[in-house]
Amino acid sequence: TAGVAPTDDSFTIVAPGPADHDRDGPALVSDPDLGFEGLRSFGPNLVHHTQLKIRSGLATNAFMMVDSPGMIDSPGGDGRWERGYDFEAAVRWLAERADVILLFFDPDKPGTTGETLSILTNSLAGTDHKLHIVLNKADRFERIHDFARAYGALCWNLSKVIPRKDLPRIYTMCLPTARTKGGLGLDDLDRSREEVVGHAFAAPARRLDNAVTRLRDSAATLLVHAKVAHHARTQATWAKLSLYATTSAAAAALAA
């Protein structure tokens, strides 16, 4: 999420379970069945800023959700390390393993924080097929002029970091409250929210597609490595033959 100052500074993982209980970061990364042991590579600061919340009675038991810390402006220096760990790399690690990515923007700062732009540029590059951009809390706008200004600002900021002629769709939605029942434009927000929820619930079905995509990318990388290794081996072989021929010629000249 991006917008106002975050209320917490931890990655929160919500998973279904038979009973409600919480686990801290060290316990999370120590459980091989959960698949988060790779977070150890980012150091203890990230591990201690990660938590697991197992909840019963969720709407689905088919997937788990990861809520990242809110992204804010960096006062200076290398923003990647101001949290005590490489935030961009951690987001990238999670994004590569996610089946659906929802990037929420609040109306207060629609894509204007430096950390948000760096995450889009460095961490979420290449995830367009599963990335959905959402302008949340759109019911806060009292005038259409305010909405247009925030939406335009978000589009402008995204255009600076997304190397595409056409921007991806931006879903405008709000949380379901009594205020969203009817009213000018509010029905559209409800429909947009339902689409976003539909994308989230489609995560299990997308997992196979994403697995095929990762396999294709890995195969392409392996092919490049194989070509480089083959070229290096060929060059080394020719170098040895050339050296052998030169040595033989020199020996023959000395014998003569």
mmCIF file of N, CA and C in Angstrom, residues 48-181:
data_model
loop_
_atom_site.group_PDB
_atom_site.id
_atom_site.type_symbol
_atom_site.label_atom_id
_atom_site.label_comp_id
_atom_site.label_asym_id
_atom_site.label_seq_id
_atom_site.Cartn_x
_atom_site.Cartn_y
_atom_site.Cartn_z
ATOM 1 N N HIS A 48 12.458 -10.400 12.021
ATOM 2 C CA HIS A 48 11.768 -9.883 13.210
ATOM 3 C C HIS A 48 10.704 -8.853 12.866
ATOM 4 N N HIS A 49 10.621 -8.474 11.581
ATOM 5 C CA HIS A 49 9.544 -7.583 11.138
ATOM 6 C C HIS A 49 8.598 -8.338 10.201
ATOM 7 N N THR A 50 8.441 -9.611 10.480
ATOM 8 C CA THR A 50 7.497 -10.450 9.745
ATOM 9 C C THR A 50 6.675 -11.232 10.760
ATOM 10 N N GLN A 51 5.395 -11.381 10.514
ATOM 11 C CA GLN A 51 4.525 -12.095 11.441
ATOM 12 C C GLN A 51 3.465 -12.879 10.680
ATOM 13 N N LEU A 52 3.052 -13.982 11.287
ATOM 14 C CA LEU A 52 2.016 -14.838 10.710
ATOM 15 C C LEU A 52 0.776 -14.783 11.590
ATOM 16 N N LYS A 53 -0.357 -14.562 10.966
ATOM 17 C CA LYS A 53 -1.634 -14.566 11.672
ATOM 18 C C LYS A 53 -2.521 -15.640 11.045
ATOM 19 N N ILE A 54 -2.758 -16.702 11.775
ATOM 20 C CA ILE A 54 -3.640 -17.772 11.310
ATOM 21 C C ILE A 54 -5.035 -17.481 11.830
ATOM 22 N N ARG A 55 -6.011 -17.477 10.934
ATOM 23 C CA ARG A 55 -7.369 -17.109 11.291
ATOM 24 C C ARG A 55 -8.356 -18.152 10.772
ATOM 25 N N SER A 56 -9.319 -18.464 11.614
ATOM 26 C CA SER A 56 -10.407 -19.356 11.217
ATOM 27 C C SER A 56 -11.570 -18.531 10.681
ATOM 28 N N GLY A 57 -12.434 -19.176 9.937
ATOM 29 C CA GLY A 57 -13.621 -18.493 9.439
ATOM 30 C C GLY A 57 -13.370 -17.521 8.309
ATOM 31 N N LEU A 58 -12.250 -17.664 7.590
ATOM 32 C CA LEU A 58 -12.004 -16.795 6.443
ATOM 33 C C LEU A 58 -12.912 -17.190 5.286
ATOM 34 N N ALA A 59 -13.049 -16.291 4.323
ATOM 35 C CA ALA A 59 -13.933 -16.552 3.187
ATOM 36 C C ALA A 59 -13.413 -17.664 2.294
ATOM 37 N N THR A 60 -12.116 -17.958 2.393
ATOM 38 C CA THR A 60 -11.534 -19.025 1.576
ATOM 39 C C THR A 60 -10.395 -19.674 2.339
ATOM 40 N N ASN A 61 -10.161 -20.937 2.059
ATOM 41 C CA ASN A 61 -9.032 -21.656 2.628
ATOM 42 C C ASN A 61 -8.023 -22.036 1.550
ATOM 43 N N ALA A 62 -8.137 -21.420 0.369
ATOM 44 C CA ALA A 62 -7.343 -21.847 -0.782
ATOM 45 C C ALA A 62 -6.024 -21.103 -0.922
ATOM 46 N N PHE A 63 -5.819 -20.011 -0.201
ATOM 47 C CA PHE A 63 -4.566 -19.273 -0.348
ATOM 48 C C PHE A 63 -4.310 -18.449 0.909
ATOM 49 N N MET A 64 -3.083 -17.932 0.999
ATOM 50 C CA MET A 64 -2.718 -17.022 2.082
ATOM 51 C C MET A 64 -2.422 -15.651 1.489
ATOM 52 N N MET A 65 -2.527 -14.622 2.327
ATOM 53 C CA MET A 65 -2.311 -13.249 1.889
ATOM 54 C C MET A 65 -1.117 -12.660 2.625
ATOM 55 N N VAL A 66 -0.359 -11.821 1.919
ATOM 56 C CA VAL A 66 0.784 -11.122 2.499
ATOM 57 C C VAL A 66 0.525 -9.631 2.406
ATOM 58 N N ASP A 67 0.467 -8.962 3.555
ATOM 59 C CA ASP A 67 0.272 -7.512 3.603
ATOM 60 C C ASP A 67 1.616 -6.871 3.905
ATOM 61 N N SER A 68 2.092 -6.035 2.989
ATOM 62 C CA SER A 68 3.395 -5.407 3.164
ATOM 63 C C SER A 68 3.264 -4.128 3.985
ATOM 64 N N PRO A 69 4.369 -3.638 4.544
ATOM 65 C CA PRO A 69 4.323 -2.328 5.217
ATOM 66 C C PRO A 69 3.958 -1.236 4.223
ATOM 67 N N GLY A 70 3.300 -0.199 4.714
ATOM 68 C CA GLY A 70 2.980 0.929 3.841
ATOM 69 C C GLY A 70 4.239 1.608 3.357
ATOM 70 N N MET A 71 4.208 2.115 2.139
ATOM 71 C CA MET A 71 5.383 2.771 1.551
ATOM 72 C C MET A 71 5.287 4.275 1.758
ATOM 73 N N ILE A 72 6.386 4.857 2.185
ATOM 74 C CA ILE A 72 6.415 6.273 2.549
ATOM 75 C C ILE A 72 7.609 6.937 1.888
ATOM 76 N N ASP A 73 7.687 8.256 2.039
ATOM 77 C CA ASP A 73 8.827 8.999 1.514
ATOM 78 C C ASP A 73 10.060 8.717 2.346
ATOM 79 N N SER A 74 11.207 8.617 1.679
ATOM 80 C CA SER A 74 12.466 8.420 2.369
ATOM 81 C C SER A 74 13.095 9.781 2.638
ATOM 82 N N PRO A 75 13.501 10.066 3.888
ATOM 83 C CA PRO A 75 14.072 11.369 4.192
ATOM 84 C C PRO A 75 15.427 11.599 3.565
ATOM 85 N N GLY A 76 16.077 10.557 3.069
ATOM 86 C CA GLY A 76 17.391 10.717 2.455
ATOM 87 C C GLY A 76 18.176 9.435 2.537
ATOM 88 N N GLY A 77 19.269 9.376 1.777
ATOM 89 C CA GLY A 77 20.120 8.200 1.811
ATOM 90 C C GLY A 77 19.563 7.093 0.938
ATOM 91 N N ASP A 78 20.102 5.890 1.169
ATOM 92 C CA ASP A 78 19.676 4.724 0.410
ATOM 93 C C ASP A 78 18.408 4.175 1.032
ATOM 94 N N GLY A 79 17.263 4.461 0.417
ATOM 95 C CA GLY A 79 15.980 4.070 0.990
ATOM 96 C C GLY A 79 15.806 2.589 1.166
ATOM 97 N N ARG A 80 16.570 1.783 0.398
ATOM 98 C CA ARG A 80 16.424 0.341 0.509
ATOM 99 C C ARG A 80 16.772 -0.157 1.902
ATOM 100 N N TRP A 81 17.714 0.538 2.576
ATOM 101 C CA TRP A 81 18.239 0.017 3.843
ATOM 102 C C TRP A 81 17.756 0.814 5.047
ATOM 103 N N GLU A 82 16.878 1.812 4.850
ATOM 104 C CA GLU A 82 16.443 2.622 5.983
ATOM 105 C C GLU A 82 15.529 1.852 6.924
ATOM 106 N N ARG A 83 15.013 0.714 6.483
ATOM 107 C CA ARG A 83 14.198 -0.121 7.360
ATOM 108 C C ARG A 83 15.049 -1.144 8.110
ATOM 109 N N GLY A 84 16.335 -1.188 7.826
ATOM 110 C CA GLY A 84 17.211 -2.148 8.469
ATOM 111 C C GLY A 84 17.459 -3.387 7.639
ATOM 112 N N TYR A 85 16.835 -3.460 6.463
ATOM 113 C CA TYR A 85 17.033 -4.566 5.533
ATOM 114 C C TYR A 85 16.718 -4.062 4.127
ATOM 115 N N ASP A 86 17.043 -4.851 3.140
ATOM 116 C CA ASP A 86 16.811 -4.455 1.753
ATOM 117 C C ASP A 86 15.330 -4.649 1.428
ATOM 118 N N PHE A 87 14.569 -3.570 1.585
ATOM 119 C CA PHE A 87 13.118 -3.648 1.410
ATOM 120 C C PHE A 87 12.760 -3.992 -0.037
ATOM 121 N N GLU A 88 13.447 -3.394 -0.991
ATOM 122 C CA GLU A 88 13.141 -3.667 -2.392
ATOM 123 C C GLU A 88 13.358 -5.137 -2.729
ATOM 124 N N ALA A 89 14.457 -5.703 -2.250
ATOM 125 C CA ALA A 89 14.746 -7.113 -2.545
ATOM 126 C C ALA A 89 13.735 -8.031 -1.871
ATOM 127 N N ALA A 90 13.306 -7.681 -0.655
ATOM 128 C CA ALA A 90 12.317 -8.500 0.046
ATOM 129 C C ALA A 90 10.979 -8.490 -0.694
ATOM 130 N N VAL A 91 10.566 -7.311 -1.167
ATOM 131 C CA VAL A 91 9.325 -7.222 -1.936
ATOM 132 C C VAL A 91 9.455 -8.021 -3.231
ATOM 133 N N ARG A 92 10.619 -7.952 -3.859
ATOM 134 C CA ARG A 92 10.835 -8.703 -5.091
ATOM 135 C C ARG A 92 10.726 -10.207 -4.839
ATOM 136 N N TRP A 93 11.303 -10.682 -3.737
ATOM 137 C CA TRP A 93 11.263 -12.102 -3.398
ATOM 138 C C TRP A 93 9.822 -12.571 -3.236
ATOM 139 N N LEU A 94 9.024 -11.787 -2.548
ATOM 140 C CA LEU A 94 7.628 -12.149 -2.336
ATOM 141 C C LEU A 94 6.819 -12.030 -3.626
ATOM 142 N N ALA A 95 7.094 -10.995 -4.420
ATOM 143 C CA ALA A 95 6.342 -10.786 -5.664
ATOM 144 C C ALA A 95 6.581 -11.924 -6.647
ATOM 145 N N GLU A 96 7.808 -12.440 -6.693
ATOM 146 C CA GLU A 96 8.099 -13.536 -7.613
ATOM 147 C C GLU A 96 7.322 -14.795 -7.254
ATOM 148 N N ARG A 97 6.986 -14.962 -5.990
ATOM 149 C CA ARG A 97 6.296 -16.172 -5.538
ATOM 150 C C ARG A 97 4.792 -15.981 -5.424
ATOM 151 N N ALA A 98 4.322 -14.751 -5.565
ATOM 152 C CA ALA A 98 2.896 -14.476 -5.454
ATOM 153 C C ALA A 98 2.191 -14.835 -6.755
ATOM 154 N N ASP A 99 0.941 -15.233 -6.655
ATOM 155 C CA ASP A 99 0.129 -15.530 -7.833
ATOM 156 C C ASP A 99 -0.686 -14.324 -8.270
ATOM 157 N N VAL A 100 -1.020 -13.444 -7.339
ATOM 158 C CA VAL A 100 -1.728 -12.198 -7.635
ATOM 159 C C VAL A 100 -1.125 -11.105 -6.769
ATOM 160 N N ILE A 101 -0.868 -9.944 -7.360
ATOM 161 C CA ILE A 101 -0.318 -8.805 -6.629
ATOM 162 C C ILE A 101 -1.309 -7.650 -6.728
ATOM 163 N N LEU A 102 -1.725 -7.140 -5.598
ATOM 164 C CA LEU A 102 -2.607 -5.972 -5.548
ATOM 165 C C LEU A 102 -1.824 -4.811 -4.950
ATOM 166 N N LEU A 103 -1.652 -3.755 -5.712
ATOM 167 C CA LEU A 103 -0.919 -2.570 -5.251
ATOM 168 C C LEU A 103 -1.925 -1.460 -4.989
ATOM 169 N N PHE A 104 -2.113 -1.133 -3.710
ATOM 170 C CA PHE A 104 -3.127 -0.165 -3.299
ATOM 171 C C PHE A 104 -2.505 1.221 -3.138
ATOM 172 N N PHE A 105 -3.215 2.214 -3.659
ATOM 173 C CA PHE A 105 -2.851 3.611 -3.457
ATOM 174 C C PHE A 105 -3.995 4.304 -2.738
ATOM 175 N N ASP A 106 -3.652 5.162 -1.795
ATOM 176 C CA ASP A 106 -4.644 5.978 -1.101
ATOM 177 C C ASP A 106 -4.740 7.344 -1.781
ATOM 178 N N PRO A 107 -5.868 8.024 -1.640
ATOM 179 C CA PRO A 107 -6.018 9.332 -2.290
ATOM 180 C C PRO A 107 -5.049 10.385 -1.771
ATOM 181 N N ASP A 108 -4.537 10.201 -0.544
ATOM 182 C CA ASP A 108 -3.679 11.233 0.048
ATOM 183 C C ASP A 108 -2.403 11.474 -0.748
ATOM 184 N N LYS A 109 -1.744 10.369 -1.150
ATOM 185 C CA LYS A 109 -0.508 10.473 -1.928
ATOM 186 C C LYS A 109 -0.550 9.431 -3.037
ATOM 187 N N PRO A 110 -1.225 9.749 -4.114
ATOM 188 C CA PRO A 110 -1.408 8.751 -5.188
ATOM 189 C C PRO A 110 -0.131 8.514 -5.990
ATOM 190 N N GLY A 111 0.739 7.666 -5.462
ATOM 191 C CA GLY A 111 1.935 7.294 -6.199
ATOM 192 C C GLY A 111 3.039 8.316 -6.168
ATOM 193 N N THR A 112 3.014 9.220 -5.181
ATOM 194 C CA THR A 112 4.001 10.295 -5.159
ATOM 195 C C THR A 112 5.166 10.014 -4.228
ATOM 196 N N THR A 113 5.154 8.928 -3.473
ATOM 197 C CA THR A 113 6.256 8.644 -2.561
ATOM 198 C C THR A 113 7.416 8.028 -3.328
ATOM 199 N N GLY A 114 8.623 8.405 -2.923
ATOM 200 C CA GLY A 114 9.801 7.885 -3.606
ATOM 201 C C GLY A 114 9.935 6.381 -3.486
ATOM 202 N N GLU A 115 9.554 5.847 -2.338
ATOM 203 C CA GLU A 115 9.670 4.405 -2.132
ATOM 204 C C GLU A 115 8.721 3.640 -3.061
ATOM 205 N N THR A 116 7.544 4.193 -3.301
ATOM 206 C CA THR A 116 6.597 3.547 -4.193
ATOM 207 C C THR A 116 7.146 3.457 -5.606
ATOM 208 N N LEU A 117 7.712 4.543 -6.087
ATOM 209 C CA LEU A 117 8.239 4.564 -7.444
ATOM 210 C C LEU A 117 9.420 3.608 -7.590
ATOM 211 N N SER A 118 10.263 3.530 -6.561
ATOM 212 C CA SER A 118 11.404 2.616 -6.642
ATOM 213 C C SER A 118 10.944 1.160 -6.591
ATOM 214 N N ILE A 119 9.890 0.872 -5.841
ATOM 215 C CA ILE A 119 9.362 -0.493 -5.790
ATOM 216 C C ILE A 119 8.805 -0.890 -7.156
ATOM 217 N N LEU A 120 8.068 0.010 -7.789
ATOM 218 C CA LEU A 120 7.522 -0.285 -9.112
ATOM 219 C C LEU A 120 8.633 -0.492 -10.130
ATOM 220 N N THR A 121 9.703 0.277 -10.002
ATOM 221 C CA THR A 121 10.796 0.194 -10.969
ATOM 222 C C THR A 121 11.670 -1.029 -10.747
ATOM 223 N N ASN A 122 12.007 -1.319 -9.482
ATOM 224 C CA ASN A 122 13.010 -2.337 -9.184
ATOM 225 C C ASN A 122 12.441 -3.657 -8.686
ATOM 226 N N SER A 123 11.292 -3.631 -8.019
ATOM 227 C CA SER A 123 10.781 -4.849 -7.387
ATOM 228 C C SER A 123 9.650 -5.504 -8.166
ATOM 229 N N LEU A 124 8.819 -4.713 -8.810
ATOM 230 C CA LEU A 124 7.643 -5.264 -9.491
ATOM 231 C C LEU A 124 7.796 -5.306 -11.005
ATOM 232 N N ALA A 125 8.985 -4.997 -11.501
ATOM 233 C CA ALA A 125 9.217 -5.075 -12.945
ATOM 234 C C ALA A 125 9.079 -6.522 -13.408
ATOM 235 N N GLY A 126 8.366 -6.714 -14.509
ATOM 236 C CA GLY A 126 8.177 -8.054 -15.047
ATOM 237 C C GLY A 126 7.028 -8.825 -14.432
ATOM 238 N N THR A 127 6.232 -8.176 -13.572
ATOM 239 C CA THR A 127 5.095 -8.856 -12.941
ATOM 240 C C THR A 127 3.764 -8.331 -13.478
ATOM 241 N N ASP A 128 3.800 -7.694 -14.648
ATOM 242 C CA ASP A 128 2.585 -7.070 -15.189
ATOM 243 C C ASP A 128 1.435 -8.045 -15.329
ATOM 244 N N HIS A 129 1.741 -9.313 -15.617
ATOM 245 C CA HIS A 129 0.677 -10.286 -15.873
ATOM 246 C C HIS A 129 -0.119 -10.631 -14.618
ATOM 247 N N LYS A 130 0.393 -10.290 -13.438
ATOM 248 C CA LYS A 130 -0.331 -10.597 -12.206
ATOM 249 C C LYS A 130 -0.455 -9.391 -11.279
ATOM 250 N N LEU A 131 -0.089 -8.206 -11.772
ATOM 251 C CA LEU A 131 -0.146 -6.980 -10.977
ATOM 252 C C LEU A 131 -1.419 -6.213 -11.289
ATOM 253 N N HIS A 132 -2.153 -5.844 -10.234
ATOM 254 C CA HIS A 132 -3.373 -5.048 -10.367
ATOM 255 C C HIS A 132 -3.231 -3.797 -9.501
ATOM 256 N N ILE A 133 -3.423 -2.637 -10.114
ATOM 257 C CA ILE A 133 -3.253 -1.356 -9.428
ATOM 258 C C ILE A 133 -4.617 -0.843 -8.993
ATOM 259 N N VAL A 134 -4.715 -0.448 -7.726
ATOM 260 C CA VAL A 134 -6.001 -0.064 -7.142
ATOM 261 C C VAL A 134 -5.874 1.312 -6.481
ATOM 262 N N LEU A 135 -6.763 2.224 -6.840
ATOM 263 C CA LEU A 135 -6.916 3.489 -6.120
ATOM 264 C C LEU A 135 -8.032 3.274 -5.111
ATOM 265 N N ASN A 136 -7.640 3.090 -3.859
ATOM 266 C CA ASN A 136 -8.592 2.716 -2.814
ATOM 267 C C ASN A 136 -9.187 3.957 -2.133
ATOM 268 N N LYS A 137 -10.244 3.737 -1.368
ATOM 269 C CA LYS A 137 -10.899 4.793 -0.577
ATOM 270 C C LYS A 137 -11.389 5.936 -1.462
ATOM 271 N N ALA A 138 -11.857 5.580 -2.656
ATOM 272 C CA ALA A 138 -12.310 6.614 -3.581
ATOM 273 C C ALA A 138 -13.577 7.305 -3.113
ATOM 274 N N ASP A 139 -14.273 6.725 -2.119
ATOM 275 C CA ASP A 139 -15.479 7.373 -1.614
ATOM 276 C C ASP A 139 -15.164 8.580 -0.740
ATOM 277 N N ARG A 140 -13.892 8.822 -0.469
ATOM 278 C CA ARG A 140 -13.515 9.989 0.320
ATOM 279 C C ARG A 140 -13.646 11.292 -0.452
ATOM 280 N N PHE A 141 -13.647 11.194 -1.771
ATOM 281 C CA PHE A 141 -13.727 12.410 -2.582
ATOM 282 C C PHE A 141 -15.128 12.998 -2.487
ATOM 283 N N GLU A 142 -15.192 14.269 -2.153
ATOM 284 C CA GLU A 142 -16.476 14.949 -2.065
ATOM 285 C C GLU A 142 -16.859 15.623 -3.374
ATOM 286 N N ARG A 143 -15.845 15.871 -4.229
ATOM 287 C CA ARG A 143 -16.101 16.520 -5.512
ATOM 288 C C ARG A 143 -15.421 15.728 -6.609
ATOM 289 N N ILE A 144 -16.040 15.714 -7.777
ATOM 290 C CA ILE A 144 -15.463 15.004 -8.906
ATOM 291 C C ILE A 144 -14.133 15.619 -9.302
ATOM 292 N N HIS A 145 -13.962 16.931 -9.043
ATOM 293 C CA HIS A 145 -12.703 17.598 -9.358
ATOM 294 C C HIS A 145 -11.565 16.998 -8.542
ATOM 295 N N ASP A 146 -11.802 16.708 -7.258
ATOM 296 C CA ASP A 146 -10.768 16.120 -6.407
ATOM 297 C C ASP A 146 -10.395 14.715 -6.887
ATOM 298 N N PHE A 147 -11.415 13.951 -7.293
ATOM 299 C CA PHE A 147 -11.144 12.611 -7.807
ATOM 300 C C PHE A 147 -10.308 12.682 -9.075
ATOM 301 N N ALA A 148 -10.677 13.574 -9.988
ATOM 302 C CA ALA A 148 -9.948 13.695 -11.256
ATOM 303 C C ALA A 148 -8.501 14.106 -11.015
ATOM 304 N N ARG A 149 -8.284 14.986 -10.043
ATOM 305 C CA ARG A 149 -6.921 15.431 -9.766
ATOM 306 C C ARG A 149 -6.080 14.291 -9.200
ATOM 307 N N ALA A 150 -6.644 13.506 -8.260
ATOM 308 C CA ALA A 150 -5.905 12.384 -7.676
ATOM 309 C C ALA A 150 -5.656 11.302 -8.715
ATOM 310 N N TYR A 151 -6.656 10.998 -9.523
ATOM 311 C CA TYR A 151 -6.510 9.971 -10.559
ATOM 312 C C TYR A 151 -5.477 10.400 -11.595
ATOM 313 N N GLY A 152 -5.518 11.660 -11.969
ATOM 314 C CA GLY A 152 -4.539 12.163 -12.929
ATOM 315 C C GLY A 152 -3.125 12.145 -12.370
ATOM 316 N N ALA A 153 -2.990 12.496 -11.076
ATOM 317 C CA ALA A 153 -1.665 12.474 -10.446
ATOM 318 C C ALA A 153 -1.114 11.057 -10.402
ATOM 319 N N LEU A 154 -1.979 10.080 -10.109
ATOM 320 C CA LEU A 154 -1.537 8.689 -10.073
ATOM 321 C C LEU A 154 -1.092 8.234 -11.461
ATOM 322 N N CYS A 155 -1.876 8.562 -12.480
ATOM 323 C CA CYS A 155 -1.500 8.190 -13.849
ATOM 324 C C CYS A 155 -0.176 8.836 -14.257
ATOM 325 N N TRP A 156 0.008 10.075 -13.878
ATOM 326 C CA TRP A 156 1.238 10.790 -14.227
ATOM 327 C C TRP A 156 2.448 10.124 -13.564
ATOM 328 N N ASN A 157 2.334 9.798 -12.301
ATOM 329 C CA ASN A 157 3.451 9.183 -11.586
ATOM 330 C C ASN A 157 3.732 7.774 -12.093
ATOM 331 N N LEU A 158 2.686 7.030 -12.420
ATOM 332 C CA LEU A 158 2.902 5.689 -12.947
ATOM 333 C C LEU A 158 3.561 5.733 -14.320
ATOM 334 N N SER A 159 3.238 6.746 -15.113
ATOM 335 C CA SER A 159 3.810 6.843 -16.459
ATOM 336 C C SER A 159 5.314 7.043 -16.418
ATOM 337 N N LYS A 160 5.837 7.539 -15.297
ATOM 338 C CA LYS A 160 7.272 7.775 -15.182
ATOM 339 C C LYS A 160 8.048 6.507 -14.872
ATOM 340 N N VAL A 161 7.373 5.468 -14.404
ATOM 341 C CA VAL A 161 8.088 4.256 -13.987
ATOM 342 C C VAL A 161 7.617 3.004 -14.722
ATOM 343 N N ILE A 162 6.512 3.079 -15.435
ATOM 344 C CA ILE A 162 6.026 1.934 -16.200
ATOM 345 C C ILE A 162 6.361 2.174 -17.665
ATOM 346 N N PRO A 163 7.297 1.398 -18.224
ATOM 347 C CA PRO A 163 7.762 1.645 -19.594
ATOM 348 C C PRO A 163 6.795 1.128 -20.655
ATOM 349 N N ARG A 164 5.596 1.663 -20.649
ATOM 350 C CA ARG A 164 4.585 1.244 -21.616
ATOM 351 C C ARG A 164 3.882 2.476 -22.169
ATOM 352 N N LYS A 165 3.458 2.366 -23.422
ATOM 353 C CA LYS A 165 2.743 3.480 -24.024
ATOM 354 C C LYS A 165 1.392 3.673 -23.360
ATOM 355 N N ASP A 166 0.708 2.560 -23.071
ATOM 356 C CA ASP A 166 -0.600 2.619 -22.426
ATOM 357 C C ASP A 166 -0.466 2.120 -20.997
ATOM 358 N N LEU A 167 -1.017 2.863 -20.061
ATOM 359 C CA LEU A 167 -0.957 2.457 -18.662
ATOM 360 C C LEU A 167 -1.919 1.298 -18.409
ATOM 361 N N PRO A 168 -1.602 0.441 -17.448
ATOM 362 C CA PRO A 168 -2.546 -0.621 -17.091
ATOM 363 C C PRO A 168 -3.788 -0.024 -16.447
ATOM 364 N N ARG A 169 -4.820 -0.826 -16.370
ATOM 365 C CA ARG A 169 -6.068 -0.351 -15.771
ATOM 366 C C ARG A 169 -5.867 -0.055 -14.292
ATOM 367 N N ILE A 170 -6.475 1.026 -13.831
ATOM 368 C CA ILE A 170 -6.445 1.387 -12.417
ATOM 369 C C ILE A 170 -7.852 1.192 -11.868
ATOM 370 N N TYR A 171 -7.990 0.270 -10.915
ATOM 371 C CA TYR A 171 -9.287 -0.001 -10.309
ATOM 372 C C TYR A 171 -9.562 1.054 -9.239
ATOM 373 N N THR A 172 -10.725 1.683 -9.313
ATOM 374 C CA THR A 172 -11.132 2.649 -8.290
ATOM 375 C C THR A 172 -12.206 1.986 -7.433
ATOM 376 N N MET A 173 -11.935 1.913 -6.126
ATOM 377 C CA MET A 173 -12.847 1.189 -5.248
ATOM 378 C C MET A 173 -12.808 1.788 -3.855
ATOM 379 N N CYS A 174 -13.634 1.237 -2.991
ATOM 380 C CA CYS A 174 -13.660 1.634 -1.587
ATOM 381 C C CYS A 174 -14.137 0.436 -0.780
ATOM 382 N N LEU A 175 -13.951 0.518 0.524
ATOM 383 C CA LEU A 175 -14.412 -0.552 1.387
ATOM 384 C C LEU A 175 -15.930 -0.522 1.490
ATOM 385 N N PRO A 176 -16.559 -1.670 1.649
ATOM 386 C CA PRO A 176 -18.033 -1.687 1.725
ATOM 387 C C PRO A 176 -18.523 -1.089 3.035
ATOM 388 N N THR A 177 -19.236 0.016 2.934
ATOM 389 C CA THR A 177 -19.850 0.659 4.090
ATOM 390 C C THR A 177 -21.270 1.058 3.716
ATOM 391 N N ALA A 178 -22.006 1.538 4.709
ATOM 392 C CA ALA A 178 -23.383 1.958 4.457
ATOM 393 C C ALA A 178 -23.431 3.087 3.438
ATOM 394 N N ARG A 179 -22.340 3.867 3.387
ATOM 395 C CA ARG A 179 -22.324 5.004 2.484
ATOM 396 C C ARG A 179 -22.278 4.585 1.026
ATOM 397 N N THR A 180 -21.767 3.393 0.752
ATOM 398 C CA THR A 180 -21.586 2.979 -0.642
ATOM 399 C C THR A 180 -22.840 2.366 -1.240
ATOM 400 N N LYS A 181 -23.927 2.358 -0.545
ATOM 401 C CA LYS A 181 -25.164 1.813 -1.099
ATOM 402 C C LYS A 181 -25.884 2.875 -1.908
#
